[in-house]
Amino acid sequence: MGFSKVGALHTLQQEQSQAGDKHFQKAYANALWQLPSVSAATRSFGGISFDSTKSSSEERDRCQECSACLSCTRRCLCISIIALLALGVVGAVIGFAVTFGLPPPTPVNHFCVTSGNQTGFLCDDRVTCLSASQICNRIRECVNGEDEQEKLCNDLPSNLPGYLIFRCSNPVYWIYADKKCNGANDCGDCSDEKGTLASCPPCGTQWWSCTPVFFEYCTCIPRALCGDRIQHCSDWSDEYACNR
């Protein structure tokens, strides 16, 4: 390929140099660059030398820079598209929620029955069952403290489940459910110990049934008070008929 093509090019050079065609000189120089067998000395024309090695290196550098720019542009474009798609999905979800409304979260059931056969509060461990009066007493009884959480205790008794409270005959007053039918006058009018509102069972074996003379009891007194030489029943039966 070498010598025959070089000779032809030199002949062409001589013809066109006389005509002074500078554009052809550049075309000639470019043609010389394409010939691998032509030396750097041969790649000259009209006193102007052309270093194909340097030019090729510069071209490669420019190509690499261009490729890097294109790669960065494509990557940025992909990231932008993904971000726009994500924003579109979020917007669609928000729009759907606003239009149709989200279903309310399923409430956690905290109802349980204590060892004393009274309604209580079940902790999140689904094992610990607290008495009603242990809720919102400023003592964390549950491991995670759900018995003292603000949404439960900031507006008593409105925020408490109905099974944890008892409304007295005067609805302004309330007591915890485990205080009902405990023998003590917690409501102040004995509505938590007698009558259809409380529906308490008869006095247990640890109690003596009578009409107490002290305000703290309603229909029974503890048997531990019998025979203590103090009148607790209106008929004195706690001193003459009751045995401890």
mmCIF file with all atom_site columns, C-alpha atoms in Angstrom, residues 45-219:
data_model
loop_
_atom_site.group_PDB
_atom_site.id
_atom_site.type_symbol
_atom_site.label_atom_id
_atom_site.label_alt_id
_atom_site.label_comp_id
_atom_site.label_asym_id
_atom_site.label_entity_id
_atom_site.label_seq_id
_atom_site.pdbx_PDB_ins_code
_atom_site.Cartn_x
_atom_site.Cartn_y
_atom_site.Cartn_z
_atom_site.occupancy
_atom_site.B_iso_or_equiv
_atom_site.pdbx_formal_charge
_atom_site.auth_seq_id
_atom_site.auth_comp_id
_atom_site.auth_asym_id
_atom_site.auth_atom_id
_atom_site.pdbx_PDB_model_num
ATOM 1   C CA . PHE A 1 45  ? 3.749   20.048  2.953   1.00 0.00 ? 45  PHE A CA 1
ATOM 2   C CA . GLY A 1 46  ? 4.718   23.563  2.028   1.00 0.00 ? 46  GLY A CA 1
ATOM 3   C CA . GLY A 1 47  ? 6.892   23.949  5.139   1.00 0.00 ? 47  GLY A CA 1
ATOM 4   C CA . ILE A 1 48  ? 4.064   22.920  7.373   1.00 0.00 ? 48  ILE A CA 1
ATOM 5   C CA . SER A 1 49  ? 4.582   19.678  9.332   1.00 0.00 ? 49  SER A CA 1
ATOM 6   C CA . PHE A 1 50  ? 1.757   17.513  10.483  1.00 0.00 ? 50  PHE A CA 1
ATOM 7   C CA . ASP A 1 51  ? 2.291   15.258  13.520  1.00 0.00 ? 51  ASP A CA 1
ATOM 8   C CA . SER A 1 52  ? -0.331  12.549  13.140  1.00 0.00 ? 52  SER A CA 1
ATOM 9   C CA . THR A 1 53  ? 0.596   10.942  16.491  1.00 0.00 ? 53  THR A CA 1
ATOM 10  C CA . LYS A 1 54  ? -0.068  14.137  18.395  1.00 0.00 ? 54  LYS A CA 1
ATOM 11  C CA . SER A 1 55  ? -3.234  14.855  16.459  1.00 0.00 ? 55  SER A CA 1
ATOM 12  C CA . SER A 1 56  ? -4.566  11.329  17.051  1.00 0.00 ? 56  SER A CA 1
ATOM 13  C CA . SER A 1 57  ? -3.845  11.616  20.774  1.00 0.00 ? 57  SER A CA 1
ATOM 14  C CA . GLU A 1 58  ? -5.664  14.933  20.964  1.00 0.00 ? 58  GLU A CA 1
ATOM 15  C CA . GLU A 1 59  ? -8.588  13.476  19.067  1.00 0.00 ? 59  GLU A CA 1
ATOM 16  C CA . ARG A 1 60  ? -8.753  10.504  21.446  1.00 0.00 ? 60  ARG A CA 1
ATOM 17  C CA . ASP A 1 61  ? -8.730  12.855  24.452  1.00 0.00 ? 61  ASP A CA 1
ATOM 18  C CA . ARG A 1 62  ? -11.540 14.882  22.953  1.00 0.00 ? 62  ARG A CA 1
ATOM 19  C CA . CYS A 1 63  ? -13.490 11.746  22.228  1.00 0.00 ? 63  CYS A CA 1
ATOM 20  C CA . GLN A 1 64  ? -13.012 10.496  25.789  1.00 0.00 ? 64  GLN A CA 1
ATOM 21  C CA . GLU A 1 65  ? -14.190 13.846  27.183  1.00 0.00 ? 65  GLU A CA 1
ATOM 22  C CA . CYS A 1 66  ? -17.179 13.755  24.901  1.00 0.00 ? 66  CYS A CA 1
ATOM 23  C CA . SER A 1 67  ? -17.999 10.164  25.909  1.00 0.00 ? 67  SER A CA 1
ATOM 24  C CA . ALA A 1 68  ? -17.746 11.115  29.589  1.00 0.00 ? 68  ALA A CA 1
ATOM 25  C CA . CYS A 1 69  ? -20.093 14.045  29.072  1.00 0.00 ? 69  CYS A CA 1
ATOM 26  C CA . LEU A 1 70  ? -22.573 11.867  27.200  1.00 0.00 ? 70  LEU A CA 1
ATOM 27  C CA . SER A 1 71  ? -22.404 9.201   29.942  1.00 0.00 ? 71  SER A CA 1
ATOM 28  C CA . CYS A 1 72  ? -22.971 11.814  32.663  1.00 0.00 ? 72  CYS A CA 1
ATOM 29  C CA . THR A 1 73  ? -25.835 13.340  30.708  1.00 0.00 ? 73  THR A CA 1
ATOM 30  C CA . ARG A 1 74  ? -27.522 9.955   30.276  1.00 0.00 ? 74  ARG A CA 1
ATOM 31  C CA . ARG A 1 75  ? -27.080 9.130   33.973  1.00 0.00 ? 75  ARG A CA 1
ATOM 32  C CA . CYS A 1 76  ? -28.473 12.490  35.075  1.00 0.00 ? 76  CYS A CA 1
ATOM 33  C CA . LEU A 1 77  ? -31.370 12.062  32.673  1.00 0.00 ? 77  LEU A CA 1
ATOM 34  C CA . CYS A 1 78  ? -32.175 8.611   34.082  1.00 0.00 ? 78  CYS A CA 1
ATOM 35  C CA . ILE A 1 79  ? -32.044 9.916   37.669  1.00 0.00 ? 79  ILE A CA 1
ATOM 36  C CA . SER A 1 80  ? -34.325 12.811  36.751  1.00 0.00 ? 80  SER A CA 1
ATOM 37  C CA . ILE A 1 81  ? -36.826 10.475  35.105  1.00 0.00 ? 81  ILE A CA 1
ATOM 38  C CA . ILE A 1 82  ? -36.846 8.132   38.123  1.00 0.00 ? 82  ILE A CA 1
ATOM 39  C CA . ALA A 1 83  ? -37.314 11.087  40.509  1.00 0.00 ? 83  ALA A CA 1
ATOM 40  C CA . LEU A 1 84  ? -40.217 12.407  38.445  1.00 0.00 ? 84  LEU A CA 1
ATOM 41  C CA . LEU A 1 85  ? -41.839 8.970   38.376  1.00 0.00 ? 85  LEU A CA 1
ATOM 42  C CA . ALA A 1 86  ? -41.468 8.646   42.163  1.00 0.00 ? 86  ALA A CA 1
ATOM 43  C CA . LEU A 1 87  ? -43.014 12.071  42.699  1.00 0.00 ? 87  LEU A CA 1
ATOM 44  C CA . GLY A 1 88  ? -45.834 11.113  40.367  1.00 0.00 ? 88  GLY A CA 1
ATOM 45  C CA . VAL A 1 89  ? -46.572 7.943   42.337  1.00 0.00 ? 89  VAL A CA 1
ATOM 46  C CA . VAL A 1 90  ? -46.530 9.837   45.657  1.00 0.00 ? 90  VAL A CA 1
ATOM 47  C CA . GLY A 1 91  ? -48.810 12.494  44.225  1.00 0.00 ? 91  GLY A CA 1
ATOM 48  C CA . ALA A 1 92  ? -51.204 9.855   42.928  1.00 0.00 ? 92  ALA A CA 1
ATOM 49  C CA . VAL A 1 93  ? -51.350 8.155   46.336  1.00 0.00 ? 93  VAL A CA 1
ATOM 50  C CA . ILE A 1 94  ? -51.986 11.451  48.125  1.00 0.00 ? 94  ILE A CA 1
ATOM 51  C CA . GLY A 1 95  ? -54.659 12.380  45.624  1.00 0.00 ? 95  GLY A CA 1
ATOM 52  C CA . PHE A 1 96  ? -56.364 9.022   46.017  1.00 0.00 ? 96  PHE A CA 1
ATOM 53  C CA . ALA A 1 97  ? -56.249 9.334   49.807  1.00 0.00 ? 97  ALA A CA 1
ATOM 54  C CA . VAL A 1 98  ? -57.719 12.834  49.736  1.00 0.00 ? 98  VAL A CA 1
ATOM 55  C CA . THR A 1 99  ? -60.419 11.878  47.245  1.00 0.00 ? 99  THR A CA 1
ATOM 56  C CA . PHE A 1 100 ? -61.571 8.560   48.673  1.00 0.00 ? 100 PHE A CA 1
ATOM 57  C CA . GLY A 1 101 ? -60.212 8.755   52.220  1.00 0.00 ? 101 GLY A CA 1
ATOM 58  C CA . LEU A 1 102 ? -57.990 6.261   53.982  1.00 0.00 ? 102 LEU A CA 1
ATOM 59  C CA . PRO A 1 103 ? -59.575 3.486   56.048  1.00 0.00 ? 103 PRO A CA 1
ATOM 60  C CA . PRO A 1 104 ? -59.214 4.110   59.786  1.00 0.00 ? 104 PRO A CA 1
ATOM 61  C CA . PRO A 1 105 ? -56.590 2.005   61.537  1.00 0.00 ? 105 PRO A CA 1
ATOM 62  C CA . THR A 1 106 ? -57.881 -1.094  63.276  1.00 0.00 ? 106 THR A CA 1
ATOM 63  C CA . PRO A 1 107 ? -58.079 -0.357  67.018  1.00 0.00 ? 107 PRO A CA 1
ATOM 64  C CA . VAL A 1 108 ? -56.091 -2.607  69.318  1.00 0.00 ? 108 VAL A CA 1
ATOM 65  C CA . ASN A 1 109 ? -58.277 -4.638  71.664  1.00 0.00 ? 109 ASN A CA 1
ATOM 66  C CA . HIS A 1 110 ? -57.039 -4.197  75.245  1.00 0.00 ? 110 HIS A CA 1
ATOM 67  C CA . PHE A 1 111 ? -59.950 -5.949  76.947  1.00 0.00 ? 111 PHE A CA 1
ATOM 68  C CA . CYS A 1 112 ? -59.107 -8.727  79.393  1.00 0.00 ? 112 CYS A CA 1
ATOM 69  C CA . VAL A 1 113 ? -60.416 -10.335 82.577  1.00 0.00 ? 113 VAL A CA 1
ATOM 70  C CA . THR A 1 114 ? -58.251 -10.210 85.681  1.00 0.00 ? 114 THR A CA 1
ATOM 71  C CA . SER A 1 115 ? -57.632 -13.050 88.114  1.00 0.00 ? 115 SER A CA 1
ATOM 72  C CA . GLY A 1 116 ? -60.303 -11.457 90.330  1.00 0.00 ? 116 GLY A CA 1
ATOM 73  C CA . ASN A 1 117 ? -62.861 -11.935 87.535  1.00 0.00 ? 117 ASN A CA 1
ATOM 74  C CA . GLN A 1 118 ? -63.043 -8.214  86.742  1.00 0.00 ? 118 GLN A CA 1
ATOM 75  C CA . THR A 1 119 ? -62.581 -6.374  83.491  1.00 0.00 ? 119 THR A CA 1
ATOM 76  C CA . GLY A 1 120 ? -59.044 -5.117  82.968  1.00 0.00 ? 120 GLY A CA 1
ATOM 77  C CA . PHE A 1 121 ? -56.529 -3.655  80.501  1.00 0.00 ? 121 PHE A CA 1
ATOM 78  C CA . LEU A 1 122 ? -54.406 -5.992  78.375  1.00 0.00 ? 122 LEU A CA 1
ATOM 79  C CA . CYS A 1 123 ? -50.847 -4.782  77.691  1.00 0.00 ? 123 CYS A CA 1
ATOM 80  C CA . ASP A 1 124 ? -49.276 -5.016  74.256  1.00 0.00 ? 124 ASP A CA 1
ATOM 81  C CA . ASP A 1 125 ? -47.397 -8.161  75.294  1.00 0.00 ? 125 ASP A CA 1
ATOM 82  C CA . ARG A 1 126 ? -50.859 -9.822  75.166  1.00 0.00 ? 126 ARG A CA 1
ATOM 83  C CA . VAL A 1 127 ? -50.098 -11.501 78.512  1.00 0.00 ? 127 VAL A CA 1
ATOM 84  C CA . THR A 1 128 ? -50.211 -8.889  81.284  1.00 0.00 ? 128 THR A CA 1
ATOM 85  C CA . CYS A 1 129 ? -53.762 -8.006  82.376  1.00 0.00 ? 129 CYS A CA 1
ATOM 86  C CA . LEU A 1 130 ? -53.971 -4.938  84.617  1.00 0.00 ? 130 LEU A CA 1
ATOM 87  C CA . SER A 1 131 ? -56.819 -3.973  86.902  1.00 0.00 ? 131 SER A CA 1
ATOM 88  C CA . ALA A 1 132 ? -58.761 -0.924  85.762  1.00 0.00 ? 132 ALA A CA 1
ATOM 89  C CA . SER A 1 133 ? -57.452 1.226   88.620  1.00 0.00 ? 133 SER A CA 1
ATOM 90  C CA . GLN A 1 134 ? -53.878 0.571   87.456  1.00 0.00 ? 134 GLN A CA 1
ATOM 91  C CA . ILE A 1 135 ? -54.501 2.535   84.270  1.00 0.00 ? 135 ILE A CA 1
ATOM 92  C CA . CYS A 1 136 ? -53.380 6.192   84.226  1.00 0.00 ? 136 CYS A CA 1
ATOM 93  C CA . ASN A 1 137 ? -52.093 6.048   87.795  1.00 0.00 ? 137 ASN A CA 1
ATOM 94  C CA . ARG A 1 138 ? -48.725 7.550   86.772  1.00 0.00 ? 138 ARG A CA 1
ATOM 95  C CA . ILE A 1 139 ? -47.015 4.206   87.232  1.00 0.00 ? 139 ILE A CA 1
ATOM 96  C CA . ARG A 1 140 ? -45.899 2.312   84.130  1.00 0.00 ? 140 ARG A CA 1
ATOM 97  C CA . GLU A 1 141 ? -47.254 -1.181  84.647  1.00 0.00 ? 141 GLU A CA 1
ATOM 98  C CA . CYS A 1 142 ? -46.967 -2.369  81.016  1.00 0.00 ? 142 CYS A CA 1
ATOM 99  C CA . VAL A 1 143 ? -43.474 -2.936  79.624  1.00 0.00 ? 143 VAL A CA 1
ATOM 100 C CA . ASN A 1 144 ? -43.981 -0.377  76.843  1.00 0.00 ? 144 ASN A CA 1
ATOM 101 C CA . GLY A 1 145 ? -45.935 2.036   79.036  1.00 0.00 ? 145 GLY A CA 1
ATOM 102 C CA . GLU A 1 146 ? -49.138 1.851   76.995  1.00 0.00 ? 146 GLU A CA 1
ATOM 103 C CA . ASP A 1 147 ? -51.159 1.998   80.234  1.00 0.00 ? 147 ASP A CA 1
ATOM 104 C CA . GLU A 1 148 ? -49.893 5.568   80.742  1.00 0.00 ? 148 GLU A CA 1
ATOM 105 C CA . GLN A 1 149 ? -49.887 6.878   77.164  1.00 0.00 ? 149 GLN A CA 1
ATOM 106 C CA . GLU A 1 150 ? -51.122 10.423  76.645  1.00 0.00 ? 150 GLU A CA 1
ATOM 107 C CA . LYS A 1 151 ? -53.942 9.608   74.239  1.00 0.00 ? 151 LYS A CA 1
ATOM 108 C CA . LEU A 1 152 ? -55.425 7.376   76.934  1.00 0.00 ? 152 LEU A CA 1
ATOM 109 C CA . CYS A 1 153 ? -54.871 9.537   79.994  1.00 0.00 ? 153 CYS A CA 1
ATOM 110 C CA . ASN A 1 154 ? -55.056 13.180  78.896  1.00 0.00 ? 154 ASN A CA 1
ATOM 111 C CA . ASP A 1 155 ? -58.861 13.422  79.230  1.00 0.00 ? 155 ASP A CA 1
ATOM 112 C CA . LEU A 1 156 ? -60.199 11.110  81.954  1.00 0.00 ? 156 LEU A CA 1
ATOM 113 C CA . PRO A 1 157 ? -62.527 9.332   81.801  1.00 0.00 ? 157 PRO A CA 1
ATOM 114 C CA . SER A 1 158 ? -63.533 10.244  78.235  1.00 0.00 ? 158 SER A CA 1
ATOM 115 C CA . ASN A 1 159 ? -60.541 8.540   76.621  1.00 0.00 ? 159 ASN A CA 1
ATOM 116 C CA . LEU A 1 160 ? -60.823 5.351   78.673  1.00 0.00 ? 160 LEU A CA 1
ATOM 117 C CA . PRO A 1 161 ? -62.659 2.314   77.276  1.00 0.00 ? 161 PRO A CA 1
ATOM 118 C CA . GLY A 1 162 ? -66.125 1.953   78.782  1.00 0.00 ? 162 GLY A CA 1
ATOM 119 C CA . TYR A 1 163 ? -65.297 -1.401  80.382  1.00 0.00 ? 163 TYR A CA 1
ATOM 120 C CA . LEU A 1 164 ? -62.692 0.272   82.605  1.00 0.00 ? 164 LEU A CA 1
ATOM 121 C CA . ILE A 1 165 ? -65.033 2.754   84.308  1.00 0.00 ? 165 ILE A CA 1
ATOM 122 C CA . PHE A 1 166 ? -68.309 2.791   86.249  1.00 0.00 ? 166 PHE A CA 1
ATOM 123 C CA . ARG A 1 167 ? -70.657 5.792   86.251  1.00 0.00 ? 167 ARG A CA 1
ATOM 124 C CA . CYS A 1 168 ? -72.246 6.505   89.609  1.00 0.00 ? 168 CYS A CA 1
ATOM 125 C CA . SER A 1 169 ? -75.941 7.349   89.982  1.00 0.00 ? 169 SER A CA 1
ATOM 126 C CA . ASN A 1 170 ? -74.798 10.954  89.662  1.00 0.00 ? 170 ASN A CA 1
ATOM 127 C CA . PRO A 1 171 ? -73.162 10.734  86.204  1.00 0.00 ? 171 PRO A CA 1
ATOM 128 C CA . VAL A 1 172 ? -70.793 13.554  87.085  1.00 0.00 ? 172 VAL A CA 1
ATOM 129 C CA . TYR A 1 173 ? -68.907 11.061  89.232  1.00 0.00 ? 173 TYR A CA 1
ATOM 130 C CA . TRP A 1 174 ? -67.165 7.904   88.076  1.00 0.00 ? 174 TRP A CA 1
ATOM 131 C CA . ILE A 1 175 ? -64.903 5.236   89.520  1.00 0.00 ? 175 ILE A CA 1
ATOM 132 C CA . TYR A 1 176 ? -62.703 2.549   88.024  1.00 0.00 ? 176 TYR A CA 1
ATOM 133 C CA . ALA A 1 177 ? -64.600 -0.645  87.244  1.00 0.00 ? 177 ALA A CA 1
ATOM 134 C CA . ASP A 1 178 ? -62.626 -2.745  89.732  1.00 0.00 ? 178 ASP A CA 1
ATOM 135 C CA . LYS A 1 179 ? -63.835 -0.480  92.560  1.00 0.00 ? 179 LYS A CA 1
ATOM 136 C CA . LYS A 1 180 ? -67.440 -1.492  91.975  1.00 0.00 ? 180 LYS A CA 1
ATOM 137 C CA . CYS A 1 181 ? -68.862 -4.129  94.344  1.00 0.00 ? 181 CYS A CA 1
ATOM 138 C CA . ASN A 1 182 ? -65.754 -4.094  96.539  1.00 0.00 ? 182 ASN A CA 1
ATOM 139 C CA . GLY A 1 183 ? -67.748 -3.360  99.716  1.00 0.00 ? 183 GLY A CA 1
ATOM 140 C CA . ALA A 1 184 ? -66.554 0.245   99.967  1.00 0.00 ? 184 ALA A CA 1
ATOM 141 C CA . ASN A 1 185 ? -68.626 3.343   99.270  1.00 0.00 ? 185 ASN A CA 1
ATOM 142 C CA . ASP A 1 186 ? -66.493 4.720   96.420  1.00 0.00 ? 186 ASP A CA 1
ATOM 143 C CA . CYS A 1 187 ? -69.272 6.705   94.689  1.00 0.00 ? 187 CYS A CA 1
ATOM 144 C CA . GLY A 1 188 ? -70.290 8.390   97.948  1.00 0.00 ? 188 GLY A CA 1
ATOM 145 C CA . ASP A 1 189 ? -73.937 7.423   97.554  1.00 0.00 ? 189 ASP A CA 1
ATOM 146 C CA . CYS A 1 190 ? -73.420 3.631   97.599  1.00 0.00 ? 190 CYS A CA 1
ATOM 147 C CA . SER A 1 191 ? -74.650 3.375   94.001  1.00 0.00 ? 191 SER A CA 1
ATOM 148 C CA . ASP A 1 192 ? -71.547 1.312   93.246  1.00 0.00 ? 192 ASP A CA 1
ATOM 149 C CA . GLU A 1 193 ? -72.490 -1.251  95.927  1.00 0.00 ? 193 GLU A CA 1
ATOM 150 C CA . LYS A 1 194 ? -76.259 -1.631  95.838  1.00 0.00 ? 194 LYS A CA 1
ATOM 151 C CA . GLY A 1 195 ? -79.155 -1.192  93.468  1.00 0.00 ? 195 GLY A CA 1
ATOM 152 C CA . THR A 1 196 ? -79.714 -2.334  89.926  1.00 0.00 ? 196 THR A CA 1
ATOM 153 C CA . LEU A 1 197 ? -77.052 -0.018  88.548  1.00 0.00 ? 197 LEU A CA 1
ATOM 154 C CA . ALA A 1 198 ? -74.259 -1.916  90.269  1.00 0.00 ? 198 ALA A CA 1
ATOM 155 C CA . SER A 1 199 ? -75.916 -5.377  90.375  1.00 0.00 ? 199 SER A CA 1
ATOM 156 C CA . CYS A 1 200 ? -73.487 -6.579  93.020  1.00 0.00 ? 200 CYS A CA 1
ATOM 157 C CA . PRO A 1 201 ? -73.652 -10.162 94.351  1.00 0.00 ? 201 PRO A CA 1
ATOM 158 C CA . PRO A 1 202 ? -74.427 -10.804 98.027  1.00 0.00 ? 202 PRO A CA 1
ATOM 159 C CA . CYS A 1 203 ? -71.708 -10.228 100.586 1.00 0.00 ? 203 CYS A CA 1
ATOM 160 C CA . GLY A 1 204 ? -68.963 -12.828 100.411 1.00 0.00 ? 204 GLY A CA 1
ATOM 161 C CA . THR A 1 205 ? -67.762 -15.077 103.212 1.00 0.00 ? 205 THR A CA 1
ATOM 162 C CA . GLN A 1 206 ? -65.268 -12.447 104.332 1.00 0.00 ? 206 GLN A CA 1
ATOM 163 C CA . TRP A 1 207 ? -68.038 -9.924  104.914 1.00 0.00 ? 207 TRP A CA 1
ATOM 164 C CA . TRP A 1 208 ? -70.956 -9.500  107.367 1.00 0.00 ? 208 TRP A CA 1
ATOM 165 C CA . SER A 1 209 ? -74.241 -8.271  105.940 1.00 0.00 ? 209 SER A CA 1
ATOM 166 C CA . CYS A 1 210 ? -75.904 -5.431  107.868 1.00 0.00 ? 210 CYS A CA 1
ATOM 167 C CA . THR A 1 211 ? -76.669 -1.742  107.661 1.00 0.00 ? 211 THR A CA 1
ATOM 168 C CA . PRO A 1 212 ? -73.366 -0.058  108.456 1.00 0.00 ? 212 PRO A CA 1
ATOM 169 C CA . VAL A 1 213 ? -73.261 3.026   110.614 1.00 0.00 ? 213 VAL A CA 1
ATOM 170 C CA . PHE A 1 214 ? -70.129 4.392   108.989 1.00 0.00 ? 214 PHE A CA 1
ATOM 171 C CA . PHE A 1 215 ? -70.100 6.118   105.647 1.00 0.00 ? 215 PHE A CA 1
ATOM 172 C CA . GLU A 1 216 ? -67.293 4.023   104.177 1.00 0.00 ? 216 GLU A CA 1
ATOM 173 C CA . TYR A 1 217 ? -69.452 0.851   103.892 1.00 0.00 ? 217 TYR A CA 1
ATOM 174 C CA . CYS A 1 218 ? -72.822 0.287   102.241 1.00 0.00 ? 218 CYS A CA 1
ATOM 175 C CA . THR A 1 219 ? -74.375 -3.181  102.752 1.00 0.00 ? 219 THR A CA 1
#
